[in-house]
Short mmCIF file of C-alpha atoms and ligand atoms in Angstrom, two decimals:
data_model
loop_
_atom_site.label_atom_id
_atom_site.label_comp_id
_atom_site.label_asym_id
_atom_site.label_seq_id
_atom_site.Cartn_x
_atom_site.Cartn_y
_atom_site.Cartn_z
CA MET F 11 -0.15 0.18 0.20
CA ARG F 12 0.96 3.64 -0.80
CA GLY F 13 2.83 5.72 2.39
CA GLY F 14 1.05 9.06 2.92
CA ASN F 15 3.16 12.16 3.09
CA SER F 16 6.91 11.51 3.36
CA TYR F 17 8.03 14.03 5.41
CA LEU F 18 5.68 13.41 8.20
CA GLY F 19 6.94 9.57 7.69
CA SER F 20 10.73 10.98 8.06
CA ILE F 21 10.08 12.64 11.42
CA GLY F 22 10.10 11.17 14.76
CA THR F 23 7.65 11.93 17.85
CA THR F 24 8.63 15.08 19.31
CA ILE F 25 11.49 14.50 22.05
CA PHE F 26 9.33 16.56 24.91
CA THR F 27 6.57 13.21 24.64
CA VAL F 28 9.26 11.00 24.46
CA MET F 29 11.05 11.87 27.21
CA SER F 30 7.47 12.55 29.34
CA ALA F 31 6.50 9.27 28.37
CA LEU F 32 9.74 7.91 29.85
CA ALA F 33 9.89 9.49 33.19
CA THR F 34 6.20 8.71 34.07
CA GLU F 35 7.46 5.10 33.25
CA ARG F 36 10.14 5.32 35.44
CA GLN F 37 8.55 7.78 37.80
CA ALA F 38 11.14 10.07 37.33
CA ILE F 39 10.75 13.59 38.39
CA ASN F 40 10.26 15.29 34.87
CA LEU F 41 12.46 18.44 34.56
CA GLY F 42 11.90 17.61 30.63
CA GLN F 43 9.18 18.65 28.98
CA GLY F 44 8.35 22.82 30.35
CA PHE F 45 5.25 22.62 32.39
CA PRO F 46 4.57 23.80 35.94
CA ASP F 47 3.61 21.35 38.41
CA THR F 48 1.26 24.00 40.10
CA ASP F 49 -1.70 25.40 38.73
CA GLY F 50 -2.16 29.07 37.36
CA PRO F 51 -4.49 31.61 39.39
CA GLU F 52 -6.99 30.97 40.98
CA ASP F 53 -9.18 33.63 39.72
CA VAL F 54 -8.28 32.61 36.29
CA VAL F 55 -9.08 28.83 36.33
CA ARG F 56 -12.49 29.75 38.41
CA ALA F 57 -13.42 32.46 35.77
CA ALA F 58 -12.88 29.55 32.93
CA ALA F 59 -15.46 27.36 34.99
CA GLU F 60 -17.76 29.77 35.67
CA ALA F 61 -17.71 30.39 31.87
CA LEU F 62 -18.80 26.83 31.08
CA LEU F 63 -21.80 27.32 32.95
CA ASP F 64 -23.57 30.80 31.42
CA LYS F 65 -24.08 28.93 28.49
CA ARG F 66 -22.21 30.56 25.75
CA ASN F 67 -20.85 27.06 24.66
CA GLN F 68 -21.37 27.12 21.09
CA TYR F 69 -18.88 28.42 18.44
CA PRO F 70 -17.47 31.60 19.46
CA PRO F 71 -16.73 34.34 17.19
CA MET F 72 -13.34 32.85 14.70
CA PRO F 73 -10.55 35.68 15.71
CA GLY F 74 -11.55 35.17 19.01
CA VAL F 75 -14.12 36.06 21.83
CA PRO F 76 -14.40 40.10 21.92
CA GLU F 77 -13.18 40.13 25.56
CA LEU F 78 -10.03 38.26 25.13
CA ARG F 79 -9.06 40.53 21.73
CA GLN F 80 -9.89 43.68 23.40
CA ALA F 81 -7.51 42.22 26.51
CA VAL F 82 -4.91 41.65 24.09
CA ALA F 83 -4.93 44.49 22.84
CA THR F 84 -4.96 46.21 26.17
CA HIS F 85 -2.42 44.19 27.29
CA ASN F 86 -0.06 45.33 24.17
CA ARG F 87 -0.42 49.08 24.97
CA ARG F 88 0.30 48.50 28.96
CA PHE F 89 3.59 46.69 28.68
CA TYR F 90 4.99 47.81 24.81
CA GLY F 91 3.27 50.87 24.47
CA LEU F 92 1.42 49.58 21.31
CA ASP F 93 -1.32 50.95 19.92
CA ILE F 94 -3.37 47.62 18.47
CA ASP F 95 -7.03 47.99 17.48
CA TRP F 96 -8.45 45.25 18.93
CA GLN F 97 -10.92 44.39 15.98
CA SER F 98 -8.15 44.43 13.22
CA GLY F 99 -5.07 43.47 15.25
CA VAL F 100 -5.58 40.54 17.02
CA VAL F 101 -6.54 36.72 16.45
CA VAL F 102 -6.60 33.78 19.36
CA THR F 103 -5.57 30.61 18.50
CA SER F 104 -5.36 27.30 20.19
CA GLY F 105 -1.78 27.87 21.84
CA ALA F 106 1.01 29.48 20.42
CA THR F 107 2.00 26.04 17.97
CA GLU F 108 -1.35 27.25 15.93
CA ALA F 109 -0.04 31.08 16.13
CA ILE F 110 3.40 29.57 14.95
CA THR F 111 1.67 27.74 12.13
CA ALA F 112 -0.92 30.68 11.50
CA CYS F 113 1.63 33.03 11.33
CA LEU F 114 3.66 31.42 8.76
CA MET F 115 0.81 30.17 6.42
CA ALA F 116 -0.09 33.85 6.86
CA VAL F 117 3.47 35.24 5.29
CA VAL F 118 4.98 32.91 3.44
CA ASP F 119 4.73 31.40 -0.33
CA ALA F 120 5.85 27.55 -1.19
CA GLY F 121 9.73 28.25 -2.38
CA ASP F 122 10.23 31.26 0.06
CA GLU F 123 12.89 31.30 2.40
CA VAL F 124 12.83 31.80 6.02
CA VAL F 125 15.69 32.49 8.30
CA LEU F 126 15.55 30.56 11.63
CA ILE F 127 17.42 31.27 14.34
CA GLU F 128 19.31 27.62 16.15
CA PRO F 129 19.01 26.38 18.47
CA LEU F 130 15.11 26.18 17.68
CA TYR F 131 11.26 24.94 18.88
CA ASP F 132 10.65 21.88 17.33
CA THR F 133 7.55 22.96 15.24
CA TYR F 134 9.11 25.56 12.87
CA VAL F 135 11.16 23.58 10.50
CA PRO F 136 8.53 20.94 9.90
CA VAL F 137 5.71 23.62 9.75
CA LEU F 138 7.69 25.46 7.43
CA ARG F 139 8.64 22.13 5.11
CA MET F 140 5.01 21.53 5.03
CA LEU F 141 4.19 24.73 3.54
CA GLY F 142 6.98 24.13 0.61
CA ALA F 143 9.13 27.01 2.35
CA VAL F 144 12.80 26.58 2.74
CA PRO F 145 14.53 26.92 6.05
CA ARG F 146 17.59 29.23 6.14
CA ILE F 147 19.31 28.32 9.49
CA VAL F 148 21.72 30.15 11.74
CA ARG F 149 23.44 29.10 14.67
CA LEU F 150 24.08 30.44 18.02
CA ALA F 151 26.99 28.74 19.95
CA PRO F 152 27.24 28.46 23.56
CA PRO F 153 28.05 29.53 26.35
CA ASP F 154 26.62 33.02 25.37
CA TRP F 155 24.07 32.19 22.64
CA ALA F 156 25.52 35.74 20.56
CA LEU F 157 23.88 36.41 17.74
CA PRO F 158 26.45 36.12 14.98
CA ARG F 159 25.61 39.28 12.90
CA GLU F 160 27.56 38.44 9.70
CA ARG F 161 26.56 35.00 9.45
CA LEU F 162 22.69 36.45 10.24
CA ALA F 163 23.19 39.03 7.47
CA ALA F 164 24.35 36.46 5.08
CA ALA F 165 21.22 34.23 5.49
CA PHE F 166 18.73 36.95 4.05
CA GLY F 167 18.70 37.15 0.46
CA PRO F 168 16.38 38.08 -2.24
CA LYS F 169 14.35 35.36 -1.33
CA THR F 170 13.79 36.06 2.23
CA LYS F 171 10.04 36.49 3.08
CA ALA F 172 10.73 36.22 6.89
CA ILE F 173 12.63 35.44 10.06
CA LEU F 174 10.93 33.59 12.57
CA PHE F 175 12.52 33.70 15.98
CA ASN F 176 12.28 33.16 19.72
CA SER F 177 12.76 35.44 22.45
CA PRO F 178 13.18 34.98 25.65
CA MET F 179 14.52 31.68 23.56
CA ASN F 180 13.85 28.15 24.51
CA PRO F 181 16.06 25.97 25.13
CA THR F 182 18.74 29.19 25.84
CA GLY F 183 17.08 31.03 28.25
CA LYS F 184 18.51 34.12 25.99
CA VAL F 185 16.96 37.29 26.03
CA PHE F 186 17.52 39.07 22.86
CA SER F 187 19.18 42.39 23.54
CA ARG F 188 17.98 45.57 22.03
CA ASP F 189 21.00 45.74 20.27
CA GLU F 190 20.47 42.46 18.40
CA LEU F 191 16.59 43.28 17.81
CA ASP F 192 17.96 46.38 16.09
CA PHE F 193 20.18 44.34 13.78
CA ILE F 194 17.39 41.60 12.89
CA ALA F 195 15.06 44.76 12.38
CA ASP F 196 17.23 46.51 10.01
CA LEU F 197 17.60 43.26 8.20
CA VAL F 198 14.08 42.69 8.01
CA ARG F 199 13.02 46.15 6.80
CA ARG F 200 16.14 46.35 4.20
CA HIS F 201 14.94 42.85 2.86
CA ASP F 202 11.54 43.98 2.70
CA ALA F 203 10.43 41.15 4.63
CA PHE F 204 8.35 40.03 7.77
CA ALA F 205 9.61 39.25 11.38
CA ILE F 206 7.48 36.42 13.17
CA CYS F 207 8.50 36.46 16.67
CA ASP F 208 7.60 33.58 19.42
CA GLU F 209 7.42 35.71 22.42
CA VAL F 210 5.49 32.66 24.66
CA TYR F 211 8.10 33.85 27.45
CA GLU F 212 7.83 37.52 27.12
CA HIS F 213 7.03 37.80 31.20
CA LEU F 214 9.04 34.94 32.41
CA THR F 215 12.65 37.26 32.45
CA PHE F 216 14.94 37.74 34.78
CA ASP F 217 17.55 40.09 36.44
CA GLY F 218 15.75 42.90 35.94
CA LEU F 219 15.83 42.79 32.05
CA ARG F 220 12.65 43.43 30.00
CA HIS F 221 11.45 41.71 26.84
CA VAL F 222 11.28 43.72 23.93
CA PRO F 223 8.83 42.93 21.07
CA ILE F 224 10.48 43.47 17.62
CA MET F 225 7.23 45.02 16.67
CA THR F 226 7.89 48.17 18.70
CA LEU F 227 10.42 49.06 16.34
CA PRO F 228 10.80 51.79 14.21
CA GLY F 229 9.29 50.64 10.91
CA MET F 230 8.74 47.19 12.11
CA PHE F 231 4.94 47.60 13.04
CA GLU F 232 3.74 46.58 9.58
CA ARG F 233 6.44 44.16 9.03
CA SER F 234 6.06 42.00 12.68
CA LEU F 235 3.89 39.56 14.08
CA ARG F 236 4.10 39.01 17.44
CA ILE F 237 2.74 35.18 19.88
CA GLY F 238 1.76 34.99 23.17
CA SER F 239 0.90 32.37 25.15
CA ALA F 240 -1.72 31.98 28.01
CA GLY F 241 -0.11 28.64 29.09
CA LYS F 242 3.03 30.59 29.84
CA THR F 243 1.54 33.55 31.14
CA PHE F 244 -0.54 31.84 33.81
CA SER F 245 1.29 28.71 33.94
CA LEU F 246 -1.75 26.67 32.34
CA THR F 247 0.17 25.09 29.49
CA GLY F 248 -2.86 22.63 29.13
CA TRP F 249 -4.85 25.48 27.83
CA LYS F 250 -3.83 26.27 24.85
CA VAL F 251 -5.01 29.73 24.25
CA GLY F 252 -2.64 31.88 21.89
CA TYR F 253 -2.73 35.46 20.49
CA VAL F 254 -1.08 36.68 17.91
CA THR F 255 -0.76 40.50 17.51
CA ALA F 256 -0.95 41.60 13.72
CA PRO F 257 -0.61 44.92 11.79
CA PRO F 258 -3.76 45.52 10.23
CA ASN F 259 -2.05 44.43 6.44
CA LEU F 260 -1.46 41.12 8.17
CA PHE F 261 -4.39 40.43 10.36
CA PRO F 262 -6.63 39.60 7.67
CA LEU F 263 -4.18 36.32 6.45
CA VAL F 264 -3.46 35.62 10.09
CA ALA F 265 -7.14 35.26 10.43
CA LYS F 266 -7.84 32.85 7.34
CA ALA F 267 -4.86 30.81 8.55
CA HIS F 268 -6.94 30.29 11.68
CA GLN F 269 -10.01 29.68 10.06
CA ASN F 270 -8.59 27.18 8.04
CA LEU F 271 -6.65 25.77 11.03
CA THR F 272 -8.67 25.09 14.05
CA PHE F 273 -11.25 27.94 13.47
CA THR F 274 -12.26 28.80 17.09
CA THR F 275 -10.46 28.27 20.54
CA ALA F 276 -12.70 26.49 23.56
CA PRO F 277 -14.55 30.35 24.72
CA ASN F 278 -14.61 29.71 27.87
CA LEU F 279 -10.84 29.48 28.34
CA GLN F 280 -10.60 32.43 26.14
CA ARG F 281 -12.83 34.27 28.46
CA ALA F 282 -10.85 33.39 31.37
CA VAL F 283 -7.48 34.30 29.49
CA ALA F 284 -9.15 38.12 29.09
CA VAL F 285 -9.70 37.96 33.24
CA GLY F 286 -6.01 36.83 33.51
CA LEU F 287 -4.83 39.40 31.00
CA ALA F 288 -6.51 42.07 33.23
CA LYS F 289 -4.30 41.34 36.13
CA ASP F 290 -2.69 43.49 38.22
CA ASP F 291 1.01 44.40 37.84
CA ALA F 292 2.12 42.29 40.60
CA TYR F 293 0.64 39.45 39.51
CA PHE F 294 3.11 39.51 36.39
CA ALA F 295 6.37 40.67 38.17
CA GLY F 296 5.50 38.06 40.93
CA LEU F 297 5.27 35.24 38.46
CA ALA F 298 8.69 36.31 37.25
CA THR F 299 10.37 36.68 40.70
CA ALA F 300 9.23 33.19 41.71
CA LEU F 301 10.26 31.57 38.68
CA GLN F 302 14.11 33.46 38.96
CA ALA F 303 14.04 31.65 42.41
CA CYS F 304 13.48 28.69 41.23
CA ARG F 305 16.23 28.91 38.48
CA ASP F 306 18.63 29.87 40.97
CA GLN F 307 17.66 27.08 42.82
CA LEU F 308 18.28 24.60 40.25
CA ALA F 309 21.51 26.32 38.89
CA ALA F 310 22.64 26.40 42.14
CA GLY F 311 21.91 22.39 42.66
CA LEU F 312 22.87 21.57 39.42
CA ALA F 313 26.12 23.18 39.74
CA ARG F 314 26.42 21.51 42.89
CA VAL F 315 26.36 18.04 41.08
CA GLY F 316 28.70 18.74 39.01
CA PHE F 317 27.30 20.40 35.61
CA GLU F 318 28.70 23.34 33.79
CA VAL F 319 25.64 25.28 34.14
CA LEU F 320 24.46 28.58 31.46
CA PRO F 321 23.35 31.61 32.02
CA THR F 322 19.49 31.61 31.94
CA ASN F 323 18.07 35.18 31.64
CA GLY F 324 14.22 34.12 31.18
CA THR F 325 12.05 31.35 29.99
CA TYR F 326 11.41 28.35 32.21
CA PHE F 327 14.82 26.28 31.32
CA ILE F 328 18.73 25.92 32.04
CA THR F 329 21.09 24.32 29.69
CA THR F 330 23.70 22.56 31.13
CA ASP F 331 26.98 21.24 30.03
CA PHE F 332 27.55 17.82 31.31
CA THR F 333 31.11 17.08 30.34
CA PRO F 334 32.48 17.42 33.70
CA LEU F 335 30.57 14.20 34.47
CA ARG F 336 32.32 12.20 32.31
CA PHE F 337 29.33 10.32 31.07
CA ASN F 338 30.01 8.23 28.42
CA GLY F 339 27.42 8.59 25.37
CA ASP F 340 25.55 11.82 23.80
CA ASP F 341 23.08 14.19 25.20
CA VAL F 342 20.56 11.51 23.96
CA ALA F 343 21.99 8.68 25.74
CA PHE F 344 22.79 11.14 29.00
CA CYS F 345 18.70 12.25 29.46
CA ARG F 346 17.73 9.05 29.51
CA HIS F 347 20.17 7.72 31.34
CA ILE F 348 19.68 10.12 34.12
CA THR F 349 15.78 9.37 33.77
CA GLU F 350 15.88 5.86 33.82
CA GLU F 351 19.00 5.42 36.89
CA ALA F 352 18.79 8.66 38.45
CA GLY F 353 14.76 9.18 38.43
CA VAL F 354 14.99 12.71 37.21
CA ALA F 355 14.45 13.53 33.57
CA ALA F 356 15.78 16.15 30.94
CA ILE F 357 15.54 17.11 27.41
CA PRO F 358 18.84 16.70 25.13
CA VAL F 359 19.51 20.04 23.54
CA SER F 360 20.43 18.36 19.87
CA ALA F 361 16.45 18.05 19.99
CA PHE F 362 16.62 21.58 19.08
CA TYR F 363 18.86 21.59 16.40
CA GLU F 364 17.71 21.03 12.84
CA GLU F 365 21.44 19.85 11.28
CA GLY F 366 23.22 16.90 11.83
CA ASP F 367 26.39 18.25 13.63
CA ALA F 368 24.67 19.79 16.32
CA PRO F 369 26.34 19.99 19.64
CA ARG F 370 25.93 16.83 21.65
CA HIS F 371 26.84 17.40 25.76
CA TYR F 372 24.06 19.67 26.56
CA ALA F 373 21.19 19.20 28.51
CA ARG F 374 18.26 21.32 29.64
CA PHE F 375 16.52 21.06 32.49
CA ALA F 376 12.91 22.84 33.51
CA PHE F 377 12.77 24.99 36.48
CA CYS F 378 9.23 25.52 36.65
CA LYS F 379 9.02 23.11 39.98
CA ARG F 380 7.88 23.73 43.57
CA PRO F 381 10.93 24.20 45.48
CA GLU F 382 10.82 20.93 47.55
CA VAL F 383 10.54 19.06 43.81
CA LEU F 384 13.72 20.68 42.43
CA ALA F 385 15.43 19.81 45.81
CA GLU F 386 14.04 16.44 45.72
CA ALA F 387 15.51 16.27 41.83
CA ILE F 388 18.84 17.96 42.91
CA ALA F 389 19.08 15.27 46.06
CA ARG F 390 18.99 12.41 43.41
CA LEU F 391 21.08 13.73 40.64
CA GLU F 392 23.80 14.36 43.61
CA ALA F 393 22.99 10.92 44.80
CA HIS F 394 23.49 9.28 41.61
CA PHE F 395 26.72 11.44 40.35
CA ALA F 396 28.41 11.11 43.75
CA GLY F 397 28.85 7.54 43.72
CA ARG F 398 29.67 7.67 40.08
CA ARG F 399 31.97 10.36 40.04
CA ALA F 400 35.00 7.92 39.16
CA PRO F 401 38.17 8.77 37.54
CA LYS F 402 36.65 6.29 34.83
CA PRO F 403 34.23 7.48 31.93
CA LEU F 404 31.14 6.18 32.36
CA THR F 405 29.42 4.41 29.06
CA ALA F 406 26.19 5.22 28.31
CA ALA F 407 24.65 1.76 29.73
CA GLY F 408 26.45 2.43 32.68
N1 PMP I 293 7.11 28.52 21.11
C1 PMP I 293 8.00 27.98 22.29
C2 PMP I 293 9.39 28.71 22.25
C3 PMP I 293 7.55 27.09 23.42
O1 PMP I 293 8.40 26.55 24.42
C4 PMP I 293 6.51 26.61 23.22
C5 PMP I 293 6.04 25.74 24.40
N2 PMP I 293 5.01 25.33 24.72
C6 PMP I 293 5.73 27.12 22.33
C7 PMP I 293 5.87 28.02 21.28
C8 PMP I 293 4.28 26.47 22.71
O2 PMP I 293 3.24 27.23 22.92
P1 PMP I 293 1.52 26.37 23.36
O3 PMP I 293 1.53 25.54 24.56
O4 PMP I 293 0.84 27.98 23.67
O5 PMP I 293 1.21 26.35 22.27
N1 LIG I 294 7.14 24.40 25.54
C1 LIG I 294 7.65 23.17 26.06
C2 LIG I 294 9.31 22.81 25.65
O1 LIG I 294 9.78 23.04 25.08
C3 LIG I 294 7.16 21.82 25.16
C4 LIG I 294 5.69 21.81 24.54
C5 LIG I 294 5.48 20.37 23.81
O2 LIG I 294 5.38 19.83 24.49
N2 LIG I 294 4.68 20.66 23.01
O3 LIG I 294 9.24 21.97 27.24
#
């Protein structure tokens, strides 16, 4: 019998699913897939529950319920000074995952080139390929993940239609600097291209750093699509409510992409997210402060275990170099090993690379967990590696 889609047939199941399944099977603490282990704000959850009971459970308007679209517009003004008309500037999607696809559908035609920055989130390349677009990948190098400006400039050419990038960035925790954003914006303007920015971690920045949407830079409004996620902003990752902020010239295209992908998103969740976006400044500041403390706890613990811990200024994630632990195997083997033998799951960072020559000695740990869970994970890793920090290298099986 004939096969189905050959590209999908050639790719694997996402690493997040693979590692979460292994963590469950081995009853490991899951510091792999990024999801908080506490519920989001009670008033937001309650608003969703109440919204289920008030008999507005049929299809909501295609681009999103007015309450949420208005709340996204207000949020844009409040945090970034962006002047957005909610009716011609906001599309609600089923998670940022759908938003990424909808934004790419909105700007690219088959054959167009899209510049991507590696390490990259794992849906970017598959979606681009399924659209028949061509990824042009530029790699950041650890430990500082600085933007390689010459290589980025060289990746832009006459066929470039867009750049898609993620700031604050998963898995590196990099928050793009204003100077780097200016450089990207300049390339986008000069090549008459678009910038699609995956900003799901917009409120999860640390050490006083502020997220700057590229959309706010001079001449960038009409060229930018800005993606947010209630999952990250309200610690409710299972809800899958995302939102795209678009200029009026791109809004109809994003809306039509959404119309053909999912058409709508659960109305009760949308209305509850509107309640969340209206929360006071203390909520947004408190979210970052609490996560920063988790980052500090996990970073210190992993350093004690013997990892080289790379700096992270945002997101849920810490990247570590496990070379000092003298494990004899690559990052995939290492993450399996610690899940199975130490009872702590992590994500191999090579999963965020498209090309075969990815670095293979980094593991990503999520710190969006309760302090006692992080403490237990560190204790398990310490116990595991204390007995094994032997002069002779460990084997992958070992
Ligand atoms: N982009 C990035 C960089 C992510 O880490 C995630 C993970 N959740 C998403 C998009 C997807 O967000 P959502 O769950 O809202 O679909
Ligand atoms: N964004 C999450 C992560 O990086 C995973 C989301 C998913 O599993 N698709 O861990």
